PDB file of C-alpha atoms (C1' of nucleotides) in Angstrom:
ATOM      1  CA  UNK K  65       0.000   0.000   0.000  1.00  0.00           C
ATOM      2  CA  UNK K  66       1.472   3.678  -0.805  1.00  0.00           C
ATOM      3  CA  UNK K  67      -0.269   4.689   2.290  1.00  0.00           C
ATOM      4  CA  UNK K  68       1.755   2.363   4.506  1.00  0.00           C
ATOM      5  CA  UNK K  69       4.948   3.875   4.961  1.00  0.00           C
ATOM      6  CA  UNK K  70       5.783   1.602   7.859  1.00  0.00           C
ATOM      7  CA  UNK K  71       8.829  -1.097   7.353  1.00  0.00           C
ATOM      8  CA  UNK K  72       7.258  -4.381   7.453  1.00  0.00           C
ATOM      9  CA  UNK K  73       8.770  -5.889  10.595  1.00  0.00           C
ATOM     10  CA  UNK K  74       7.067  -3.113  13.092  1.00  0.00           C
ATOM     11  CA  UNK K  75       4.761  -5.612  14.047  1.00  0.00           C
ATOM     12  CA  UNK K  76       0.874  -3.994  14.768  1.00  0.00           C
ATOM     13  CA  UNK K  77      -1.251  -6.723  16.956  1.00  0.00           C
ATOM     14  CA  UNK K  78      -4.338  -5.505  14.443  1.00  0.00           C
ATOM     15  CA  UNK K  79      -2.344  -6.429  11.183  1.00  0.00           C
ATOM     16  CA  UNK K  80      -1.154  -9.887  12.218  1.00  0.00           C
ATOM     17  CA  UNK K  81      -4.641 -11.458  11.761  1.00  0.00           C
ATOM     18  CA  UNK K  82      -4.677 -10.053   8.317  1.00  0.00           C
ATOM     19  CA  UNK K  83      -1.341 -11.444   7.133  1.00  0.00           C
ATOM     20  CA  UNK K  84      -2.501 -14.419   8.664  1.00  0.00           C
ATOM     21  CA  UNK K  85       1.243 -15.010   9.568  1.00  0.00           C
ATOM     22  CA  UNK K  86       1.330 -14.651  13.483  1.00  0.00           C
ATOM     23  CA  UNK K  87      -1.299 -16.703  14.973  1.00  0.00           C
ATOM     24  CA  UNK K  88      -0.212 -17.605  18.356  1.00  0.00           C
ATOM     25  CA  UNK K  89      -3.100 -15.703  20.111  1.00  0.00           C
ATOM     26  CA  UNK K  90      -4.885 -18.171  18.530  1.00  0.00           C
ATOM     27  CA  UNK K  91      -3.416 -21.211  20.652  1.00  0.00           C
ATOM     28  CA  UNK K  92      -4.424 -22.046  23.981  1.00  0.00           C
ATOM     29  CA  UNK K  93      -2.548 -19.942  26.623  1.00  0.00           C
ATOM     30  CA  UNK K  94       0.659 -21.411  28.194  1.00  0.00           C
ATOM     31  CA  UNK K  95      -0.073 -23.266  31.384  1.00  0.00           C
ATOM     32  CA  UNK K  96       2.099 -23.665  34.629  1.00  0.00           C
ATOM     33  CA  UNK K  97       1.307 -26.667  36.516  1.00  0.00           C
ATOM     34  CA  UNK K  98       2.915 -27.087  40.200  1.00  0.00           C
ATOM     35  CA  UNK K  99       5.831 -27.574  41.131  1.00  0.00           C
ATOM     36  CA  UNK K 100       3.903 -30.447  42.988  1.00  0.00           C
ATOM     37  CA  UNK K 101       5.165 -32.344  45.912  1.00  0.00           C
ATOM     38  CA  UNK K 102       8.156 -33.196  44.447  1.00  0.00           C
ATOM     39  CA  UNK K 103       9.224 -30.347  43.054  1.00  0.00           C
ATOM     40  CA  UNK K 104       8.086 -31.312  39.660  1.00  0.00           C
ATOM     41  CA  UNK K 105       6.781 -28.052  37.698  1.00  0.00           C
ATOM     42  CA  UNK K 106       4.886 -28.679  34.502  1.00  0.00           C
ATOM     43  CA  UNK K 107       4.730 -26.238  31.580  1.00  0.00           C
ATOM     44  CA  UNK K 108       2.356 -26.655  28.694  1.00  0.00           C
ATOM     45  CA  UNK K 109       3.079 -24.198  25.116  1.00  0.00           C
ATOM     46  CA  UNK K 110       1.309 -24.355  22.482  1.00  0.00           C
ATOM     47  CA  UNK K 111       2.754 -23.312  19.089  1.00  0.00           C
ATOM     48  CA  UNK K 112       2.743 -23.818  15.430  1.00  0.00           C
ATOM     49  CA  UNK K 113       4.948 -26.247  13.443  1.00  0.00           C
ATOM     50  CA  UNK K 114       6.047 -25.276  10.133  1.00  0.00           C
ATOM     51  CA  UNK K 115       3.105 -27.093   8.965  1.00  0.00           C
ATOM     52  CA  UNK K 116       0.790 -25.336  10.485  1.00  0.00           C
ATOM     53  CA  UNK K 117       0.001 -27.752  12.302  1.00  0.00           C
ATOM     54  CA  UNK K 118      -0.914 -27.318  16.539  1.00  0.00           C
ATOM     55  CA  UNK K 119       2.245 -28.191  18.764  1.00  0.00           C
ATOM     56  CA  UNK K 120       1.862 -29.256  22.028  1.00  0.00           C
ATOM     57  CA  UNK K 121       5.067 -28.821  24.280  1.00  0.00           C
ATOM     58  CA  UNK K 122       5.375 -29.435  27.320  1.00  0.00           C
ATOM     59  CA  UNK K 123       8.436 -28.845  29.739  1.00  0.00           C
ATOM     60  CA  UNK K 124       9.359 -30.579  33.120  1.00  0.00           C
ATOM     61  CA  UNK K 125      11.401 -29.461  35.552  1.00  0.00           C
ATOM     62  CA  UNK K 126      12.394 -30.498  38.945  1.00  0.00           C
ATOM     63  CA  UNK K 127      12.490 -27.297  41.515  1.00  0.00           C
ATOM     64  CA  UNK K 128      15.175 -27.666  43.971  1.00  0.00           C
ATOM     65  CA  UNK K 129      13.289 -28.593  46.672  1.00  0.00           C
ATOM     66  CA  UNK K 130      15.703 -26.418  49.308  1.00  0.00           C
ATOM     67  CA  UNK K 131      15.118 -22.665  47.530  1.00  0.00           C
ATOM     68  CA  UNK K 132      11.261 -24.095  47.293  1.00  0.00           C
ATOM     69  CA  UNK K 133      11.493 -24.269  51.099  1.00  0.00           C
ATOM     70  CA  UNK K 134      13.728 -21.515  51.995  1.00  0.00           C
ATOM     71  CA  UNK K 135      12.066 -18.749  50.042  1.00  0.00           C
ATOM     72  CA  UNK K 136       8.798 -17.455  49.607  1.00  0.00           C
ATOM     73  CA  UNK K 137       7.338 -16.652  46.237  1.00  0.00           C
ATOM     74  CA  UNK K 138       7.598 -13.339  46.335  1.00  0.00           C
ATOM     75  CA  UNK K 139      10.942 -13.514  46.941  1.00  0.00           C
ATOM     76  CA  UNK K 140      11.431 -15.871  44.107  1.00  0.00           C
ATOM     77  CA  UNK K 141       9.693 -13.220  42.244  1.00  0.00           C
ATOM     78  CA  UNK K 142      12.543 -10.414  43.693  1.00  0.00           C
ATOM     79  CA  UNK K 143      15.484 -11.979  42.596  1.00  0.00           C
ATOM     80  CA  UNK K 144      14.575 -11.678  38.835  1.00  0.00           C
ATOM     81  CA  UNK K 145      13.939  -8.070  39.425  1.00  0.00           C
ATOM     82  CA  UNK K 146      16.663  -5.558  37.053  1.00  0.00           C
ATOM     83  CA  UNK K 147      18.682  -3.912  39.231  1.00  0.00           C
ATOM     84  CA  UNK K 148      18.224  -0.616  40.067  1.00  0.00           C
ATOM     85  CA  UNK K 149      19.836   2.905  41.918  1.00  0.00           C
ATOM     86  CA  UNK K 150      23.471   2.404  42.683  1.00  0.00           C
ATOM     87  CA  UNK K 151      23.183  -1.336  42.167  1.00  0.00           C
ATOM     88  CA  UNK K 152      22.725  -1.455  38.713  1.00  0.00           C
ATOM     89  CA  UNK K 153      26.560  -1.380  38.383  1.00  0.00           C
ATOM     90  CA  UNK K 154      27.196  -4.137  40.123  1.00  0.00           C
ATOM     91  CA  UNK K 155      27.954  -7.024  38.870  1.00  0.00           C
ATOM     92  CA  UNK K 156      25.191 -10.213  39.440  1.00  0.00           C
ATOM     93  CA  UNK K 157      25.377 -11.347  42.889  1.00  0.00           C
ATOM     94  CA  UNK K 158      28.491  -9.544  44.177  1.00  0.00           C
ATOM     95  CA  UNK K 159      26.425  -7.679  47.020  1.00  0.00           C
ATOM     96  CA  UNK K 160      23.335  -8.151  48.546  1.00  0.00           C
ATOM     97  CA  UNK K 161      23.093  -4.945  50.294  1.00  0.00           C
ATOM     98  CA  UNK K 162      23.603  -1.341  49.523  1.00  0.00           C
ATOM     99  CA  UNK K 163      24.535   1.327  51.485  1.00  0.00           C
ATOM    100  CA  UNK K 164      22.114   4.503  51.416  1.00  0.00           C
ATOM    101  CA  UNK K 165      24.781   7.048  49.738  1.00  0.00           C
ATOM    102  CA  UNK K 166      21.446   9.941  50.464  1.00  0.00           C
ATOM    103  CA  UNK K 167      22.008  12.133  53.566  1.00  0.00           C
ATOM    104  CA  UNK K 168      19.517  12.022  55.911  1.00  0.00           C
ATOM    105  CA  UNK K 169      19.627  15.630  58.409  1.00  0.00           C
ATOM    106  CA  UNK K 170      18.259  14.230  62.097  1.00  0.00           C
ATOM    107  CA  UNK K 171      16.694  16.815  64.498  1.00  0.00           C
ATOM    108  CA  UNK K 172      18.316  15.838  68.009  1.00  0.00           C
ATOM    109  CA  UNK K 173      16.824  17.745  70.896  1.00  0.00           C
ATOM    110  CA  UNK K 174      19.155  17.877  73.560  1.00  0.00           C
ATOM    111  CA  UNK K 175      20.722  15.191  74.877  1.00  0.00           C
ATOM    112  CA  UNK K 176      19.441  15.447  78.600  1.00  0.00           C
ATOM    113  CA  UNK K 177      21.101  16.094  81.815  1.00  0.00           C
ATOM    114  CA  UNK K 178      24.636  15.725  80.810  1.00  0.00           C
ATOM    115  CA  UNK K 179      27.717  17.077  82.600  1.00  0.00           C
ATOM    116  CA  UNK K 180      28.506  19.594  79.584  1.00  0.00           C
ATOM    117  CA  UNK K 181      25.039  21.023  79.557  1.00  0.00           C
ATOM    118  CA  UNK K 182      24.850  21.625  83.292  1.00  0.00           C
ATOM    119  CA  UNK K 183      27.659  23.733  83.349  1.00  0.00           C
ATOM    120  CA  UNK K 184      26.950  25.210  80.087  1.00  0.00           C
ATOM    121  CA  UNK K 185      23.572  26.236  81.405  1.00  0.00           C
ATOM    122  CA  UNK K 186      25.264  27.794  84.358  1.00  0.00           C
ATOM    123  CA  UNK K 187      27.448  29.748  82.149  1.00  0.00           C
ATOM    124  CA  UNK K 188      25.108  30.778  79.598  1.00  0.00           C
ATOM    125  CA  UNK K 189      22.401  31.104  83.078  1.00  0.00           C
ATOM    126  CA  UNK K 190      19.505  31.548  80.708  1.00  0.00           C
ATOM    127  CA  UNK K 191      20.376  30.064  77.248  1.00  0.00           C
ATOM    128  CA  UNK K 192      18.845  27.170  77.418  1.00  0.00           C
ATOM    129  CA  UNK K 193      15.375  25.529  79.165  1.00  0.00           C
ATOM    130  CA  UNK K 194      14.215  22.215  79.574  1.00  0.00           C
ATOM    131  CA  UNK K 195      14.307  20.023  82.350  1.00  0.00           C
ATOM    132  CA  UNK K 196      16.327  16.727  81.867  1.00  0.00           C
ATOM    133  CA  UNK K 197      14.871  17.005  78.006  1.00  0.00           C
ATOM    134  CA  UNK K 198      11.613  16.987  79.229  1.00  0.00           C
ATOM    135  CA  UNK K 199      10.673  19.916  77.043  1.00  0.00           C
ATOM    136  CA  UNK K 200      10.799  18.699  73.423  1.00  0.00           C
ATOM    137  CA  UNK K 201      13.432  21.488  72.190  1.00  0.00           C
ATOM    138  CA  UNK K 202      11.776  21.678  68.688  1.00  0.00           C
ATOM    139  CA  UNK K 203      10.957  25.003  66.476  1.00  0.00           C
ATOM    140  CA  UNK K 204       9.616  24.911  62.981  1.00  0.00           C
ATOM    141  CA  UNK K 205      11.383  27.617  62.637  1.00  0.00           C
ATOM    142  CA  UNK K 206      13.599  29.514  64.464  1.00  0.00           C
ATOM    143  CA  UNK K 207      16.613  27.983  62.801  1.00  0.00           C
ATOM    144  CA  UNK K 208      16.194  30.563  60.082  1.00  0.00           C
ATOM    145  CA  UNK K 209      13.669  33.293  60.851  1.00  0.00           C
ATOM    146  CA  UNK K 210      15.168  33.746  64.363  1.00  0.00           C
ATOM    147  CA  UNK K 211      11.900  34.981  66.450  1.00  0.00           C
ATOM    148  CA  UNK K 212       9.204  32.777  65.253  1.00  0.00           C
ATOM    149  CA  UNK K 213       9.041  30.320  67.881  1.00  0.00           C
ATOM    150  CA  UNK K 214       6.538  27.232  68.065  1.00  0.00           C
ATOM    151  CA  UNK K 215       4.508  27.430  71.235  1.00  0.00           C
ATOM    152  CA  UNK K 216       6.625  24.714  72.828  1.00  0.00           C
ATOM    153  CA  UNK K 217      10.078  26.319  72.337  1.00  0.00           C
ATOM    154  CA  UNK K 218      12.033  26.988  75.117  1.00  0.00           C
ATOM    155  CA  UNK K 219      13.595  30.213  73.457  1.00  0.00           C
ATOM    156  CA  UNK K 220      10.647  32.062  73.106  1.00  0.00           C
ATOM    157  CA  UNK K 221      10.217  33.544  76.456  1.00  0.00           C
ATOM    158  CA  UNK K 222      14.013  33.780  77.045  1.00  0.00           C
ATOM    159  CA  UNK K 223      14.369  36.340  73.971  1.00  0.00           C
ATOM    160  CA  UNK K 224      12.943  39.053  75.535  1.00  0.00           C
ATOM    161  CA  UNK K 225      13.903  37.622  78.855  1.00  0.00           C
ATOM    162  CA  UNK K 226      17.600  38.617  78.129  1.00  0.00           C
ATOM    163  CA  UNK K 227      16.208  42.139  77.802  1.00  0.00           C
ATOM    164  CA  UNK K 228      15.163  42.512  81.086  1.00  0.00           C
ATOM    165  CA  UNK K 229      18.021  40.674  82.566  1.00  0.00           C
ATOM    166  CA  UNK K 230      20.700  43.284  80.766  1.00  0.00           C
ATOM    167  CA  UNK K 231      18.791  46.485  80.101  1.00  0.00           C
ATOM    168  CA  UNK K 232      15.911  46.480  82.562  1.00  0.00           C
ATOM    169  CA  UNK K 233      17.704  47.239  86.124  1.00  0.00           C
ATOM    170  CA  UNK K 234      19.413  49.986  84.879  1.00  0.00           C
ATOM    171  CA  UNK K 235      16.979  51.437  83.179  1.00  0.00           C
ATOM    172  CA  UNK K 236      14.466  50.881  86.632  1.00  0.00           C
ATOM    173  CA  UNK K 237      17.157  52.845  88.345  1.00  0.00           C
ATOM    174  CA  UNK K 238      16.569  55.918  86.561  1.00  0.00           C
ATOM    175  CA  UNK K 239      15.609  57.480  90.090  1.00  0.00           C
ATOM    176  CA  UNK K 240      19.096  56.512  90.902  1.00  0.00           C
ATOM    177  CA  UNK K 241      21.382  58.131  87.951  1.00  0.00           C
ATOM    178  CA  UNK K 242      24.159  55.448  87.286  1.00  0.00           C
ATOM    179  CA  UNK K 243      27.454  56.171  86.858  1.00  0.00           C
ATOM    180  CA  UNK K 244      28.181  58.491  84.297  1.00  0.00           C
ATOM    181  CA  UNK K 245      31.833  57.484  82.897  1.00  0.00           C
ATOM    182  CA  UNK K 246      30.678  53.836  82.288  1.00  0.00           C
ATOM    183  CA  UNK K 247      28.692  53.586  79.096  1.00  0.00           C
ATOM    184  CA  UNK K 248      25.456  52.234  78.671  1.00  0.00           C
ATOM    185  CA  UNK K 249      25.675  48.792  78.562  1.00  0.00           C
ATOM    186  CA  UNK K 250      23.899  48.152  75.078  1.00  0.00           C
ATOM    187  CA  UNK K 251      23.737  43.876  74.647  1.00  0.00           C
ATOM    188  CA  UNK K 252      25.957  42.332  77.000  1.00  0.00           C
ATOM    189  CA  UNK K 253      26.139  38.395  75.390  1.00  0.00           C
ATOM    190  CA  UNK K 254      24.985  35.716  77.867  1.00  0.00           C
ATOM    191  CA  UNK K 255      28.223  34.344  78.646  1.00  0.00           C
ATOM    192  CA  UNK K 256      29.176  38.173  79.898  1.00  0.00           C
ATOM    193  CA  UNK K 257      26.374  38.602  81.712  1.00  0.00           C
ATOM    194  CA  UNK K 258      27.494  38.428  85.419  1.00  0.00           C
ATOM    195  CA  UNK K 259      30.315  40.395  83.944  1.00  0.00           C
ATOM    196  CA  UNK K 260      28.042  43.023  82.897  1.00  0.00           C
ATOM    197  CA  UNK K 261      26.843  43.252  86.203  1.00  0.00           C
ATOM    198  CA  UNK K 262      29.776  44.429  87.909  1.00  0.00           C
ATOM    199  CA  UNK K 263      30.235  46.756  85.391  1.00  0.00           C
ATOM    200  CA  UNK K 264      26.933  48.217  85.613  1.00  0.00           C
ATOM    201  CA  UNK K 265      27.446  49.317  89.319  1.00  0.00           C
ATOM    202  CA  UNK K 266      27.241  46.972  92.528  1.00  0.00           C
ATOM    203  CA  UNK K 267      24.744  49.445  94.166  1.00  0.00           C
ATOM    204  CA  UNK K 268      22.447  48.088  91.509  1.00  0.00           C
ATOM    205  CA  UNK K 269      23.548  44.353  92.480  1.00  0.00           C
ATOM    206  CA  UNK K 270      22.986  44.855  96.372  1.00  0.00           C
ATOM    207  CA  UNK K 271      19.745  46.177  95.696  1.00  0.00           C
ATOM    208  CA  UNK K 272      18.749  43.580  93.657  1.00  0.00           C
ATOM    209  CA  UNK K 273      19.842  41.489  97.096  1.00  0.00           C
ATOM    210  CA  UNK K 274      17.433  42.753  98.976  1.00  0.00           C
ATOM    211  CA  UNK K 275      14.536  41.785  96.330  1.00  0.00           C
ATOM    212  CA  UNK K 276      16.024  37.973  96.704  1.00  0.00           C
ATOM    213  CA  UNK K 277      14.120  35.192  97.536  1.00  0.00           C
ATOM    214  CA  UNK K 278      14.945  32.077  98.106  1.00  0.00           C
ATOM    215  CA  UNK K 279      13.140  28.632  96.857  1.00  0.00           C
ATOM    216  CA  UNK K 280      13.502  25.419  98.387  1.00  0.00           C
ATOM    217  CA  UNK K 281      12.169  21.712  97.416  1.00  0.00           C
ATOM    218  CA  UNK K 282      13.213  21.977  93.856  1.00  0.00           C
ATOM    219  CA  UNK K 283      13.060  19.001  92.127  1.00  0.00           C
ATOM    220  CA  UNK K 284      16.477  17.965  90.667  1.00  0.00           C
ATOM    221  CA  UNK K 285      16.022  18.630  87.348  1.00  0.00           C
ATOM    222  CA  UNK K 286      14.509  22.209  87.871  1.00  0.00           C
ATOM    223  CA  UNK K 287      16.804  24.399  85.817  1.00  0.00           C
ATOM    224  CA  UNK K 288      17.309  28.292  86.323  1.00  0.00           C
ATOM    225  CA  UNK K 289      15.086  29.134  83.051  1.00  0.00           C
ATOM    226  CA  UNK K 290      12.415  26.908  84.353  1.00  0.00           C
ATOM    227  CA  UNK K 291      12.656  29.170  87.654  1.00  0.00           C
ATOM    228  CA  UNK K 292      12.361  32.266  85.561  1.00  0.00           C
ATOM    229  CA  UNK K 293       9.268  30.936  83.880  1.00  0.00           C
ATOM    230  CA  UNK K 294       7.988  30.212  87.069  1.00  0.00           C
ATOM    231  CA  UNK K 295       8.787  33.644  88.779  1.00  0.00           C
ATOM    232  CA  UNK K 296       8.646  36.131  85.830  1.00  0.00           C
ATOM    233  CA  UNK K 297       5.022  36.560  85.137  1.00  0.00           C
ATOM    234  CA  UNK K 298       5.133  37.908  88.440  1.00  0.00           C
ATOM    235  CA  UNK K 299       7.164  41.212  87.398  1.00  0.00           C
ATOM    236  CA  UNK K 300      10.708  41.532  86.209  1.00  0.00           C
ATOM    237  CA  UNK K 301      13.602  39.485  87.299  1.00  0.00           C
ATOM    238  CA  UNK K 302      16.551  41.028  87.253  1.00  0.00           C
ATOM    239  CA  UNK K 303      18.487  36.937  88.793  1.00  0.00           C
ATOM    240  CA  UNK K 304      17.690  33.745  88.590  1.00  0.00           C
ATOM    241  CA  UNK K 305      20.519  31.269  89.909  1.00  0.00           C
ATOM    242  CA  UNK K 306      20.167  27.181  90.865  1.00  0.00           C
ATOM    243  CA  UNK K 307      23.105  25.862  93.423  1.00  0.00           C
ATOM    244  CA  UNK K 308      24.682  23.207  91.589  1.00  0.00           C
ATOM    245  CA  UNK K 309      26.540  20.921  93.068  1.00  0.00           C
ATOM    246  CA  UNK K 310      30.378  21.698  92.058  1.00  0.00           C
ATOM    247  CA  UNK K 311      31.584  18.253  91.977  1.00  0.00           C
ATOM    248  CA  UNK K 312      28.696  16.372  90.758  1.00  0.00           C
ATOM    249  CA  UNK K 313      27.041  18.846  88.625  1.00  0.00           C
ATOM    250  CA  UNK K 314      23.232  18.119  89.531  1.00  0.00           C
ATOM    251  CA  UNK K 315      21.394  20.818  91.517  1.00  0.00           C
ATOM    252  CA  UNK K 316      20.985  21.040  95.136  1.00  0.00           C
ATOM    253  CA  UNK K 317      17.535  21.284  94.985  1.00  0.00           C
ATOM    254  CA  UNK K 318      17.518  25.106  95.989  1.00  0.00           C
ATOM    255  CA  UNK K 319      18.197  28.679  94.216  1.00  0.00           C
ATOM    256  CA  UNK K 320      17.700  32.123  94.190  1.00  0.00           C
ATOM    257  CA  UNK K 321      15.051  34.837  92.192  1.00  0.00           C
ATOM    258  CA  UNK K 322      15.829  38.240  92.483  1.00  0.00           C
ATOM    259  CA  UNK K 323      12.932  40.383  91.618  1.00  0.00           C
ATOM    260  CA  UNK K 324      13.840  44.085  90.410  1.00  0.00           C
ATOM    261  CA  UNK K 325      11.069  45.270  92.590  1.00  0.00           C
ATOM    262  CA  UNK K 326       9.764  44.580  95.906  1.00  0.00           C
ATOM    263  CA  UNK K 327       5.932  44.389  95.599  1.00  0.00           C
ATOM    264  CA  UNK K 328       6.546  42.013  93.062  1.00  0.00           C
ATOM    265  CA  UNK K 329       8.654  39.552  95.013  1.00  0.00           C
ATOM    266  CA  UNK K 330       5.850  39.402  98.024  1.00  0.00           C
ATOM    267  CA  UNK K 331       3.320  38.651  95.558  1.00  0.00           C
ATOM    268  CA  UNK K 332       5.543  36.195  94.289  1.00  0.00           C
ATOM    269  CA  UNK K 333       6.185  34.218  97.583  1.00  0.00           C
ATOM    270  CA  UNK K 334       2.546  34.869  98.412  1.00  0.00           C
ATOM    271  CA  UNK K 335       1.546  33.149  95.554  1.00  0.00           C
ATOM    272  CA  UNK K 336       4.184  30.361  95.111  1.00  0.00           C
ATOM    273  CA  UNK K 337       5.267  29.492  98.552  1.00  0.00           C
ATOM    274  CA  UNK K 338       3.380  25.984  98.753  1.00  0.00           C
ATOM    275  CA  UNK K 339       2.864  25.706  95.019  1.00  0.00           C
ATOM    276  CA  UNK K 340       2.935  22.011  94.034  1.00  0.00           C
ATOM    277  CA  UNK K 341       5.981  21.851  91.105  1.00  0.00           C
ATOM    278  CA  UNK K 342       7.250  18.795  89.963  1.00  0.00           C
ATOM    279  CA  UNK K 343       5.693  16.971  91.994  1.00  0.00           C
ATOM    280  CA  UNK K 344       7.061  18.728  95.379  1.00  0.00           C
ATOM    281  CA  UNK K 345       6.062  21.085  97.486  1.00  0.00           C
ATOM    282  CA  UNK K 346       7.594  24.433  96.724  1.00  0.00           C
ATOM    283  CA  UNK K 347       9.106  26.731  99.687  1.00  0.00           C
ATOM    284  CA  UNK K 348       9.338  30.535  98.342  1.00  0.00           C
ATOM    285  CA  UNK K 349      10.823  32.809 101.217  1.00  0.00           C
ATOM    286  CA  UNK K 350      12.487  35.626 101.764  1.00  0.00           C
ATOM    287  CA  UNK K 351      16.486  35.024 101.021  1.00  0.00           C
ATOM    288  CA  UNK K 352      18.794  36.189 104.270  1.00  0.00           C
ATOM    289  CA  UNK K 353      21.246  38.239 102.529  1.00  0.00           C
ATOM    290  CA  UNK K 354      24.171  36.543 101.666  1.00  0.00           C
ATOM    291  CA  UNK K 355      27.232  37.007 103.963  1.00  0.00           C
ATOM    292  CA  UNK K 356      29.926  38.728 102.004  1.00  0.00           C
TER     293      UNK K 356
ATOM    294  C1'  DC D 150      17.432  18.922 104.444  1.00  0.00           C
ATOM    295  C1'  DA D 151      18.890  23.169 102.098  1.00  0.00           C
ATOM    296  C1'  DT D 152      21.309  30.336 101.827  1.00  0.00           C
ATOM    297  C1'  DG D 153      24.757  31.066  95.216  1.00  0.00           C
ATOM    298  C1'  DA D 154      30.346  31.880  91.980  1.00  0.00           C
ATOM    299  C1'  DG D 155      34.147  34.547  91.657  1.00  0.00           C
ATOM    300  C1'  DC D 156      37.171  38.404  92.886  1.00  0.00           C
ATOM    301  C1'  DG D 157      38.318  40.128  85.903  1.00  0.00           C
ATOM    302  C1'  DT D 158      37.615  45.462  82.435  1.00  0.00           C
TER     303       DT D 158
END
DNA sequence: CATGAGCGT
């Protein structure tokens, strides 16, 4: 046909009936019978001879009876599988396994209650919250946004928190004009921040003193930032501190909050002397000032 | 049960 530009041999299912050439749809479809009980698998074709003439053929083998009973079908079905992803250059059978080459980032909340992160918290006094790991440290997103904070981080109420621990007293001390040589301290970084105090005039750190109270019956895990949550909503907290043991690095079960101003200390021990906290008892009293 | 660390600018 002119139409049919097509080369012969691209066989079309719809054309092999009319050049009558390719009948094999026409036999019987090929049959697999067992493997029986003996491992004897049966397979009946059907084909054409050159006559033209129906062929019958039928193949026996004998499946080794050990992979019958060793593996299942499916994984029969497996191993003929291509090979695919970094496998397909190996060579047949030379590994089974492959190792994942993809990298795979893990979000690890911190590892609780270790020696490192004791004294680190000490240090840093307010950097980090979370008792024992307790607190799932997780935030969508502060890793890259910096102050968009899941309800459930632990840095979201420490932010402005360092605020009031650097700026705050002096600035309440405006009745009392602070020393005029030293300069304003602007952002004093955590890890400065008792240094900072000094600096910012020890009047300001005695009077902070008298504002201390002391809490008792803290459970062992309580951590100074889960003091300041406790204490803070009560007005502005210019300390927190939790003794820790020097030599074994766990806490001593008491510490100190040091409230910028007086009224709001009372109401504090009014309200939290006796408040049930992790499981114990809370004492919240009045701090005798510390010998020095 | 229990009263803080360091002493530096």
């Amino acid at each position: 046909m002119a139409f049919n530009a097509k080369p012969p041999s691209k066989l079309r299912w719809g054309e092999l009936e009319d050049d009558g050439e390719d009948l094999d749809f026409l036999l019987p479809p090929r049959q697999v019978i067992g493997p029986d009980e003996n491992g004897v698998k049966r397979v009946v074709e059907y084909k054409f001879g050159d006559d033209g003439n129906k062929i019958k053929i039928t193949t026996t083998t004998r499946v080794r009876k050990l992979a019958k009973a060793r593996l299942s079908k499916s994984a029969v079905e497996r191993r003929n599988w291509a090979k695919f992803g970094d496998a397909v250059h190996e060579d047949v059978g030379s590994r089974l396994t492959m190792v994942s080459t993809e990298e795979i980032l893990l979000e690890r909340p911190r590892a609780p209650g270790t020696k490192a992160d004791e004294s680190k918290i000490a240090g840093d006094n307010l950097a980090q919250l979370g008792k024992g790991g307790a607190v799932l440290m997780v935030c969508r997103t502060c890793g890259k946004k910096g102050d968009h904070w899941t309800s459930r981080c632990p840095y979201k109420d420490l932010a402005p928190q360092t605020d009031a621990f650097v700026d705050k007293p002096p600035m309440a001390e405006t009745a009392v004009p602070g020393p005029g040589g030293a300069s304003k301290p602007a952002y004093v970084p955590p890890s400065m921040r008792a240094g900072a105090d000094r600096t910012a005039g020890t009047d300001m750190r005695r009077r902070n003193e008298e504002n201390s109270v002391r809490v008792t019956n803290l459970s062992e895990d309580t951590r100074e930032p889960d003091l300041l949550e406790l204490f803070r909503t009560f007005g502005s907290v210019s300390r927190v501190y939790v003794a820790i043991d020097q030599k074994t690095g766990v806490s001593r079960g008491f510490g100190f909050v040091n409230f910028v101003n007086k009224e709001d200390a009372e109401r504090a021990i009014n309200k939290l002397n006796g408040y049930g906290y992790d499981n114990l008892i809370l004492r919240v009293e009045w701090a005798t000032p510390r010998p020095n």
